[in-house]
Amino acid sequence: MIREVFMPALSSTMTEGKIVTWTKSPGDKVEKGETVLVVESDKADMDVESFYEGYLAAIAVSAGESAPVGAMIGLIAETEAEIAAAQAKVQGGAASAPASPASSTPAATPTPAPVAATSNGASAEVATAVEAPVAVAASAGSGRLVVSPRARKLAKQFKIDLNTLKGSGPFGRIIAEDVEAAAGKTPVAAPSVPASTTPVSAGSSKPAAATGSVEPAVAAAAAAGEVVPFNTLQQAVTRNMVASLQVPTFHVGYTIATDALDKLYKQVKSKGVTMTALLAKAVAVTLQKHPLLNACYTDQGIQYRSQINVAIAVAMPGGGLITPVLRGADQTDLYSMSREWKDLVERSRAKQLQPEEYNSGTFTLSNLGMFGVDRFDAILPPGQGSILAIGASQPQVVATKEGMMGIKTQMQVNITCDHRIIYGADAAAFLQDLAKLIETNPQSLTL
């Protein structure tokens, strides 16, 4: 029996995926649960595993190429004798169209695709196969240690501590060969991927070094007159921005004195607390009093959220941006939040975030203040009611209540809101309470 491998839907917003690399070559034996390829979804790279044992017979979409969700990208043969027939099928283009009931072989009955469990308990639904589904799973990992399922199985077999290994797979992923080498076994030669087919993000030949900062890595300049195609992440951002144009929005600005916040930051910086975490915590605490600002529009009415999840925009190497999410930010202590944020940024730069770690935000922060930008407007993300743009904190000459002139450090913030559910007074009241917290009682953020 020959089974088709389809491009899986690794997130609810994914419409197409890009193949980073095939970990198997045509003719290679494939075990059940073994990684077959690595797919780049909208904002992350994930392993794709097989539910079936057999042989990778043919590759229809090479590494570096993209395909729509549901499109056939390869064939797995149950026996070696079927490999030639499968390769002929791909060469003849008999199954190059996306999978659908209309394009299925008449004698075949579409089977509902199974849901494959990932290494961290998440799941990804995959497209339906024509003869039988080839199940896949996303397992990019939820921590800094990223291990392929087969490598994890071998580590258990050989009693190897994965924390002592350095991964040689994509983006530092620990693969089976790494475990075999540590165990003193002779690893099977990994299939070589021609340099011409290895995908490279626009302007970058490798992932940028992960840091705890949200400063963007600057992409290499393109040659004059060159047209550089959008990478997968940029395409996702473009779709979201176009969708945002359909929403009626308004902007409200506010000036906040940051002397007290800056003083607190100097006190806690040595303990690993970042200014990003301070601002996210301040926003989350203020949102507790203003649940409407944390809500979103639906056709049925206002959807109030059960959790305050603060998303923060991070520029990505090679172009585009991603919004890692601090989930339950109002309930997380400041020190834990800072550690979590550092981890999220590191893994976002290495494209190792799980979908729920970048698409579950209920309120977004965009901070260009680090560049000295004093004010700007942010575009509302789809599915949210508000986004706060944060400008630079700068010394300003101001008049005091006593009628004297003085100097205060101030920052400009500007909130963009969905006017279908939020009105000017709602946004103004939120900003007023946020300013009061930052100016008079920032110390409470450490409690």
Short mmCIF file of C-alpha atoms in Angstrom, two decimals:
data_model
loop_
_atom_site.label_atom_id
_atom_site.label_comp_id
_atom_site.label_asym_id
_atom_site.label_seq_id
_atom_site.Cartn_x
_atom_site.Cartn_y
_atom_site.Cartn_z
CA MET A 1 0.00 0.00 0.00
CA ILE A 2 1.25 3.49 -0.87
CA ARG A 3 0.29 6.29 1.49
CA GLU A 4 0.43 9.99 0.75
CA VAL A 5 2.14 12.46 3.06
CA PHE A 6 0.28 15.78 3.18
CA MET A 7 1.32 19.23 4.34
CA PRO A 8 -0.14 19.36 7.87
CA ALA A 9 -2.02 22.25 9.47
CA LEU A 10 0.26 23.03 12.41
CA SER A 11 -1.80 25.99 13.61
CA SER A 12 -5.30 27.36 13.13
CA THR A 13 -4.00 30.25 10.97
CA MET A 14 -1.63 28.23 8.79
CA THR A 15 -2.56 28.12 5.10
CA GLU A 16 0.72 26.84 3.70
CA GLY A 17 3.97 25.44 5.02
CA LYS A 18 7.59 25.52 3.93
CA ILE A 19 9.73 22.40 4.13
CA VAL A 20 12.90 23.16 6.07
CA THR A 21 14.48 19.75 5.50
CA TRP A 22 13.64 16.12 4.87
CA THR A 23 15.29 13.98 7.54
CA LYS A 24 14.84 10.92 5.34
CA SER A 25 15.85 10.29 1.74
CA PRO A 26 13.86 8.28 -0.83
CA GLY A 27 14.33 4.58 -0.09
CA ASP A 28 15.03 5.08 3.63
CA LYS A 29 13.20 2.95 6.18
CA VAL A 30 10.65 4.88 8.25
CA GLU A 31 9.64 3.72 11.71
CA LYS A 32 6.33 4.52 13.34
CA GLY A 33 6.68 7.80 15.27
CA GLU A 34 9.93 8.73 13.53
CA THR A 35 10.54 12.25 12.22
CA VAL A 36 10.31 12.38 8.44
CA LEU A 37 10.72 16.10 7.79
CA VAL A 38 10.76 19.53 9.44
CA VAL A 39 8.09 22.03 8.36
CA GLU A 40 8.10 25.81 8.82
CA SER A 41 4.60 26.99 9.69
CA ASP A 42 3.62 30.64 10.05
CA LYS A 43 6.04 31.32 12.90
CA ALA A 44 7.75 28.13 14.01
CA ASP A 45 9.60 25.05 12.77
CA MET A 46 8.13 21.69 13.76
CA ASP A 47 8.99 18.02 13.32
CA VAL A 48 6.62 15.92 11.24
CA GLU A 49 6.33 12.28 12.32
CA SER A 50 4.83 9.20 10.67
CA PHE A 51 2.21 7.01 12.30
CA TYR A 52 3.17 4.19 9.96
CA GLU A 53 6.11 1.94 9.30
CA GLY A 54 7.40 1.69 5.74
CA TYR A 55 9.78 3.36 3.30
CA LEU A 56 9.95 6.97 2.18
CA ALA A 57 9.33 6.21 -1.48
CA ALA A 58 9.28 9.65 -3.10
CA ILE A 59 9.49 13.36 -2.30
CA ALA A 60 7.08 15.60 -4.23
CA VAL A 61 8.02 18.92 -2.56
CA SER A 62 11.72 19.46 -1.96
CA ALA A 63 13.37 21.21 0.98
CA GLY A 64 13.09 24.96 0.62
CA GLU A 65 9.79 24.77 -1.28
CA SER A 66 6.31 25.60 0.03
CA ALA A 67 2.98 23.85 -0.36
CA PRO A 68 -0.61 24.60 0.72
CA VAL A 69 -2.02 22.82 3.73
CA GLY A 70 -3.42 19.51 2.52
CA ALA A 71 -1.16 19.27 -0.53
CA MET A 72 0.61 15.97 -1.15
CA ILE A 73 4.33 16.40 -0.41
CA GLY A 74 5.59 12.81 -0.45
CA LEU A 75 4.76 9.12 -0.58
CA ILE A 76 5.44 6.31 1.88
CA ALA A 77 5.45 2.72 0.59
CA GLU A 78 4.60 -0.21 2.80
CA THR A 79 7.17 -2.45 1.06
CA GLU A 80 10.37 -1.90 -0.92
CA ALA A 81 8.72 -3.43 -3.98
CA GLU A 82 6.26 -0.49 -4.10
CA ILE A 83 8.96 2.22 -4.13
CA ALA A 84 9.37 2.28 -7.91
CA ALA A 85 5.62 2.60 -8.47
CA ALA A 86 5.44 5.46 -5.97
CA GLN A 87 8.31 7.32 -7.64
CA ALA A 88 6.65 6.92 -11.02
CA LYS A 89 3.45 8.33 -9.55
CA VAL A 90 5.23 11.47 -8.36
CA GLN A 91 7.20 11.90 -11.60
CA GLY A 92 3.99 11.64 -13.54
CA GLY A 93 2.35 14.31 -11.38
CA ALA A 94 -0.58 12.03 -10.63
CA ALA A 95 -0.96 13.29 -7.06
CA SER A 96 0.38 16.81 -7.00
CA ALA A 97 -2.86 18.56 -6.13
CA PRO A 98 -3.99 19.37 -2.56
CA ALA A 99 -5.90 16.58 -0.90
CA SER A 100 -9.65 16.87 -1.07
CA PRO A 101 -12.60 14.55 -1.56
CA ALA A 102 -12.98 15.83 -5.12
CA SER A 103 -9.39 14.97 -6.04
CA SER A 104 -9.34 11.56 -4.41
CA THR A 105 -9.16 8.33 -6.36
CA PRO A 106 -12.75 7.13 -6.95
CA ALA A 107 -12.12 3.77 -5.32
CA ALA A 108 -10.64 5.38 -2.25
CA THR A 109 -12.69 6.46 0.72
CA PRO A 110 -11.33 9.50 2.59
CA THR A 111 -10.53 8.68 6.18
CA PRO A 112 -10.70 11.30 8.96
CA ALA A 113 -7.18 12.36 9.86
CA PRO A 114 -5.96 11.30 13.28
CA VAL A 115 -4.68 13.76 15.82
CA ALA A 116 -1.03 13.20 16.67
CA ALA A 117 0.19 13.85 20.18
CA THR A 118 3.29 16.00 20.50
CA SER A 119 6.15 15.74 22.95
CA ASN A 120 4.67 18.40 25.18
CA GLY A 121 1.09 17.19 25.11
CA ALA A 122 -0.16 19.49 22.34
CA SER A 123 -1.80 18.15 19.21
CA ALA A 124 -2.00 18.99 15.53
CA GLU A 125 -4.74 17.93 13.14
CA VAL A 126 -3.54 16.80 9.74
CA ALA A 127 -5.04 16.52 6.29
CA THR A 128 -6.93 13.41 5.14
CA ALA A 129 -5.05 10.85 3.06
CA VAL A 130 -6.43 9.24 -0.07
CA GLU A 131 -5.77 5.59 0.74
CA ALA A 132 -4.78 5.96 4.39
CA PRO A 133 -3.66 8.96 6.38
CA VAL A 134 0.00 9.49 7.18
CA ALA A 135 -0.17 11.09 10.58
CA VAL A 136 2.19 13.86 11.53
CA ALA A 137 2.90 15.79 14.67
CA ALA A 138 4.42 19.09 15.62
CA SER A 139 7.07 18.72 18.25
CA ALA A 140 9.32 21.75 18.18
CA GLY A 141 9.49 21.58 21.96
CA SER A 142 8.23 23.86 24.68
CA GLY A 143 11.57 24.45 26.35
CA ARG A 144 15.10 25.28 25.29
CA LEU A 145 15.96 21.59 24.88
CA VAL A 146 14.54 20.49 21.52
CA VAL A 147 14.72 16.74 20.86
CA SER A 148 13.37 14.64 18.02
CA PRO A 149 11.10 11.77 19.14
CA ARG A 150 13.52 9.11 17.88
CA ALA A 151 16.43 10.77 19.70
CA ARG A 152 14.41 10.80 22.91
CA LYS A 153 13.63 7.09 22.48
CA LEU A 154 17.28 6.22 21.87
CA ALA A 155 18.41 8.32 24.85
CA LYS A 156 16.13 6.28 27.08
CA GLN A 157 17.41 3.06 25.53
CA PHE A 158 21.09 3.97 25.91
CA LYS A 159 20.56 5.81 29.24
CA ILE A 160 21.97 9.08 27.86
CA ASP A 161 21.28 12.39 29.62
CA LEU A 162 19.90 14.66 26.89
CA ASN A 163 20.96 17.76 28.81
CA THR A 164 24.61 16.85 28.18
CA LEU A 165 24.24 16.75 24.40
CA LYS A 166 24.64 19.46 21.81
CA GLY A 167 22.18 19.13 18.96
CA SER A 168 23.36 19.01 15.36
CA GLY A 169 19.88 19.21 13.82
CA PRO A 170 18.05 22.30 12.55
CA PHE A 171 18.26 25.16 15.04
CA GLY A 172 20.18 23.03 17.56
CA ARG A 173 17.64 20.18 17.65
CA ILE A 174 19.02 16.98 19.18
CA ILE A 175 18.60 14.19 16.63
CA ALA A 176 19.10 10.43 16.70
CA GLU A 177 22.68 10.65 15.40
CA ASP A 178 23.68 12.85 18.37
CA VAL A 179 22.43 10.24 20.83
CA GLU A 180 24.06 7.37 18.94
CA ALA A 181 27.38 9.22 18.90
CA ALA A 182 27.18 9.84 22.65
CA ALA A 183 26.43 6.17 23.21
CA GLY A 184 29.48 5.13 21.20
CA LYS A 185 27.37 3.67 18.42
CA THR A 186 28.20 4.22 14.78
CA PRO A 187 25.41 6.50 13.53
CA VAL A 188 23.81 5.84 10.20
CA ALA A 189 24.86 8.50 7.74
CA ALA A 190 22.25 11.20 7.60
CA PRO A 191 20.80 12.00 4.20
CA SER A 192 22.60 14.89 2.63
CA VAL A 193 20.63 17.89 1.51
CA PRO A 194 22.09 19.83 -1.42
CA ALA A 195 23.09 23.33 -0.48
CA SER A 196 20.94 24.71 -3.25
CA THR A 197 17.78 23.28 -1.65
CA THR A 198 18.48 24.31 1.93
CA PRO A 199 16.00 27.07 2.80
CA VAL A 200 17.47 30.33 3.98
CA SER A 201 15.47 33.10 5.52
CA ALA A 202 15.70 36.32 3.57
CA GLY A 203 18.82 38.19 4.56
CA SER A 204 20.10 35.53 6.98
CA SER A 205 21.88 32.23 6.51
CA LYS A 206 21.34 31.03 10.07
CA PRO A 207 19.15 31.89 13.05
CA ALA A 208 20.29 34.91 15.03
CA ALA A 209 21.77 34.35 18.45
CA ALA A 210 18.99 34.29 20.99
CA THR A 211 19.07 37.03 23.58
CA GLY A 212 16.84 38.31 26.31
CA SER A 213 16.36 41.54 24.40
CA VAL A 214 13.58 42.36 21.98
CA GLU A 215 15.93 44.34 19.75
CA PRO A 216 15.63 43.12 16.17
CA ALA A 217 18.47 41.48 14.26
CA VAL A 218 19.12 43.59 11.19
CA ALA A 219 18.80 41.64 7.95
CA ALA A 220 21.59 41.75 5.38
CA ALA A 221 21.04 44.39 2.71
CA ALA A 222 19.76 43.12 -0.62
CA ALA A 223 21.48 44.05 -3.85
CA ALA A 224 20.20 47.17 -5.56
CA GLY A 225 17.19 46.38 -7.72
CA GLU A 226 16.80 42.88 -6.28
CA VAL A 227 13.32 41.55 -5.44
CA VAL A 228 13.49 39.42 -2.28
CA PRO A 229 10.48 37.10 -1.87
CA PHE A 230 8.56 37.23 1.41
CA ASN A 231 9.47 34.51 3.85
CA THR A 232 6.72 32.49 5.54
CA LEU A 233 6.62 34.75 8.58
CA GLN A 234 6.37 37.92 6.49
CA GLN A 235 3.52 36.40 4.50
CA ALA A 236 1.64 35.66 7.74
CA VAL A 237 2.18 39.23 8.97
CA THR A 238 0.94 40.59 5.65
CA ARG A 239 -2.27 38.56 5.84
CA ASN A 240 -2.91 39.75 9.40
CA MET A 241 -2.32 43.41 8.53
CA VAL A 242 -4.68 43.27 5.56
CA ALA A 243 -7.33 41.68 7.79
CA SER A 244 -6.84 44.49 10.33
CA LEU A 245 -7.86 47.10 7.74
CA GLN A 246 -11.46 45.81 8.01
CA VAL A 247 -11.69 46.88 11.68
CA PRO A 248 -12.75 50.44 12.64
CA THR A 249 -10.16 51.67 15.11
CA PHE A 250 -9.28 54.83 17.02
CA HIS A 251 -6.22 56.02 18.94
CA VAL A 252 -5.82 57.65 22.35
CA GLY A 253 -2.50 59.04 23.58
CA TYR A 254 -1.26 59.66 27.13
CA THR A 255 1.90 61.02 28.76
CA ILE A 256 3.23 59.03 31.73
CA ALA A 257 6.00 60.12 34.10
CA THR A 258 8.44 57.23 34.60
CA ASP A 259 10.76 58.52 37.35
CA ALA A 260 9.34 56.11 39.94
CA LEU A 261 9.34 53.20 37.48
CA ASP A 262 12.95 53.92 36.47
CA LYS A 263 13.97 53.99 40.13
CA LEU A 264 12.32 50.60 40.71
CA TYR A 265 13.98 49.17 37.60
CA LYS A 266 17.43 50.10 38.91
CA GLN A 267 16.63 48.25 42.13
CA VAL A 268 15.45 45.00 40.52
CA LYS A 269 17.56 44.90 37.35
CA SER A 270 20.33 42.97 39.11
CA LYS A 271 17.77 40.26 39.96
CA GLY A 272 17.08 39.59 36.30
CA VAL A 273 13.99 41.77 35.96
CA THR A 274 13.59 43.43 32.57
CA MET A 275 11.79 46.66 31.71
CA THR A 276 9.62 44.65 29.32
CA ALA A 277 8.41 42.49 32.21
CA LEU A 278 7.74 45.59 34.33
CA LEU A 279 5.61 47.18 31.61
CA ALA A 280 3.79 43.92 30.85
CA LYS A 281 3.03 43.43 34.55
CA ALA A 282 1.77 47.02 34.90
CA VAL A 283 -0.53 46.59 31.90
CA ALA A 284 -1.82 43.21 33.13
CA VAL A 285 -2.61 44.55 36.61
CA THR A 286 -4.45 47.53 35.08
CA LEU A 287 -6.43 45.25 32.77
CA GLN A 288 -7.90 43.57 35.85
CA LYS A 289 -9.87 46.79 36.38
CA HIS A 290 -10.72 47.17 32.71
CA PRO A 291 -11.80 43.77 31.30
CA LEU A 292 -13.35 45.45 28.26
CA LEU A 293 -9.87 46.40 27.04
CA ASN A 294 -8.93 42.72 27.25
CA ALA A 295 -12.02 41.62 25.29
CA CYS A 296 -12.57 41.14 21.56
CA TYR A 297 -15.33 41.52 19.00
CA THR A 298 -17.42 38.60 17.73
CA ASP A 299 -20.49 38.56 15.49
CA GLN A 300 -22.53 37.51 18.52
CA GLY A 301 -21.24 40.29 20.79
CA ILE A 302 -18.32 41.09 23.09
CA GLN A 303 -16.11 38.14 24.01
CA TYR A 304 -14.71 38.70 27.51
CA ARG A 305 -11.56 36.69 28.20
CA SER A 306 -11.05 34.42 31.18
CA GLN A 307 -7.31 35.14 31.24
CA ILE A 308 -5.04 38.13 30.74
CA ASN A 309 -2.40 37.12 28.18
CA VAL A 310 -0.02 39.94 27.24
CA ALA A 311 1.58 39.54 23.80
CA ILE A 312 4.70 41.57 23.00
CA ALA A 313 5.98 42.24 19.49
CA VAL A 314 9.48 40.95 18.74
CA ALA A 315 11.32 41.59 15.46
CA MET A 316 12.64 38.44 13.81
CA PRO A 317 15.91 37.90 11.93
CA GLY A 318 15.34 38.02 8.20
CA GLY A 319 12.17 40.10 8.48
CA GLY A 320 8.73 39.89 10.03
CA LEU A 321 7.72 39.87 13.66
CA ILE A 322 6.26 37.50 16.20
CA THR A 323 4.33 38.13 19.40
CA PRO A 324 5.38 35.78 22.23
CA VAL A 325 2.71 35.68 24.92
CA LEU A 326 3.06 36.04 28.69
CA ARG A 327 0.03 34.00 29.70
CA GLY A 328 -1.73 34.86 32.96
CA ALA A 329 0.52 37.91 33.29
CA ASP A 330 -1.56 39.42 36.08
CA GLN A 331 -1.13 36.24 38.18
CA THR A 332 2.60 35.71 37.53
CA ASP A 333 5.19 37.28 39.83
CA LEU A 334 7.58 39.76 38.27
CA TYR A 335 10.71 37.64 38.67
CA SER A 336 9.16 34.53 37.11
CA MET A 337 7.76 36.66 34.31
CA SER A 338 11.20 38.04 33.49
CA ARG A 339 12.66 34.54 33.27
CA GLU A 340 9.74 33.39 31.14
CA TRP A 341 10.13 36.36 28.80
CA LYS A 342 13.83 35.69 28.29
CA ASP A 343 13.03 32.08 27.40
CA LEU A 344 10.24 33.09 25.01
CA VAL A 345 12.48 35.53 23.15
CA GLU A 346 15.30 33.00 22.83
CA ARG A 347 12.98 30.34 21.45
CA SER A 348 11.14 32.75 19.17
CA ARG A 349 14.45 33.73 17.55
CA ALA A 350 15.23 30.02 17.10
CA LYS A 351 11.68 29.46 15.72
CA GLN A 352 10.90 26.95 18.45
CA LEU A 353 7.68 28.40 19.91
CA GLN A 354 4.53 26.33 20.04
CA PRO A 355 1.46 27.97 18.38
CA GLU A 356 -0.23 28.68 21.73
CA GLU A 357 2.87 30.61 22.78
CA TYR A 358 2.42 33.23 20.07
CA ASN A 359 -1.27 33.20 19.08
CA SER A 360 -3.02 33.27 22.48
CA GLY A 361 -2.56 36.97 23.29
CA THR A 362 -5.52 38.99 24.51
CA PHE A 363 -3.73 42.38 24.63
CA THR A 364 -0.55 43.40 22.79
CA LEU A 365 2.39 45.70 23.58
CA SER A 366 4.60 47.21 20.89
CA ASN A 367 7.68 49.02 22.18
CA LEU A 368 9.75 51.15 19.80
CA GLY A 369 11.00 53.32 22.63
CA MET A 370 14.33 51.47 22.60
CA PHE A 371 15.05 53.15 19.26
CA GLY A 372 14.35 56.61 20.65
CA VAL A 373 10.92 56.80 18.96
CA ASP A 374 8.82 59.13 21.10
CA ARG A 375 5.37 58.22 19.72
CA PHE A 376 3.75 56.04 17.09
CA ASP A 377 0.50 54.27 16.19
CA ALA A 378 0.26 50.48 16.33
CA ILE A 379 -1.97 48.37 14.07
CA LEU A 380 -4.58 46.30 15.89
CA PRO A 381 -3.88 42.53 15.67
CA PRO A 382 -6.78 40.37 14.43
CA GLY A 383 -8.80 38.83 17.25
CA GLN A 384 -7.88 41.45 19.86
CA GLY A 385 -9.54 44.62 21.08
CA SER A 386 -6.48 46.72 21.95
CA ILE A 387 -2.77 47.23 21.37
CA LEU A 388 -0.56 49.68 23.27
CA ALA A 389 2.31 51.49 21.52
CA ILE A 390 5.08 52.55 23.92
CA GLY A 391 7.48 55.37 23.10
CA ALA A 392 10.85 56.30 24.58
CA SER A 393 11.21 57.55 28.14
CA GLN A 394 12.93 60.93 27.93
CA PRO A 395 13.66 63.90 30.27
CA GLN A 396 11.21 66.74 29.72
CA VAL A 397 10.95 70.26 31.14
CA VAL A 398 7.55 70.54 32.84
CA ALA A 399 5.68 72.93 35.08
CA THR A 400 5.11 71.75 38.66
CA LYS A 401 1.94 72.23 40.71
CA GLU A 402 3.75 74.98 42.60
CA GLY A 403 4.17 76.97 39.40
CA MET A 404 7.88 76.18 39.11
CA MET A 405 9.78 74.63 36.24
CA GLY A 406 11.25 71.17 36.70
CA ILE A 407 12.49 68.11 34.82
CA LYS A 408 10.59 64.82 34.70
CA THR A 409 11.22 61.68 32.71
CA GLN A 410 8.17 60.98 30.58
CA MET A 411 7.04 58.49 27.96
CA GLN A 412 4.28 58.71 25.41
CA VAL A 413 1.90 55.78 25.07
CA ASN A 414 -0.76 55.44 22.40
CA ILE A 415 -3.49 52.82 22.48
CA THR A 416 -5.30 51.52 19.39
CA CYS A 417 -8.76 50.07 20.05
CA ASP A 418 -11.53 48.31 18.16
CA HIS A 419 -14.29 50.94 18.12
CA ARG A 420 -16.99 48.29 17.70
CA ILE A 421 -16.65 47.31 21.37
CA ILE A 422 -14.42 49.96 23.00
CA TYR A 423 -15.10 53.69 23.15
CA GLY A 424 -12.88 56.68 23.83
CA ALA A 425 -13.85 56.99 27.49
CA ASP A 426 -13.01 53.31 28.08
CA ALA A 427 -9.54 53.69 26.60
CA ALA A 428 -8.90 56.96 28.45
CA ALA A 429 -9.89 55.44 31.80
CA PHE A 430 -7.52 52.52 31.21
CA LEU A 431 -4.60 54.82 30.38
CA GLN A 432 -5.37 57.01 33.38
CA ASP A 433 -5.19 54.02 35.76
CA LEU A 434 -2.05 52.70 34.05
CA ALA A 435 -0.37 56.09 34.52
CA LYS A 436 -1.43 56.24 38.16
CA LEU A 437 0.08 52.82 38.84
CA ILE A 438 3.39 53.61 37.10
CA GLU A 439 3.75 57.10 38.57
CA THR A 440 2.66 56.55 42.18
CA ASN A 441 2.85 52.87 43.09
CA PRO A 442 5.15 50.84 40.80
CA GLN A 443 6.57 49.05 43.86
CA SER A 444 3.33 47.05 44.03
CA LEU A 445 4.38 45.26 40.82
CA THR A 446 6.99 43.31 42.80
CA LEU A 447 4.47 41.89 45.30
#
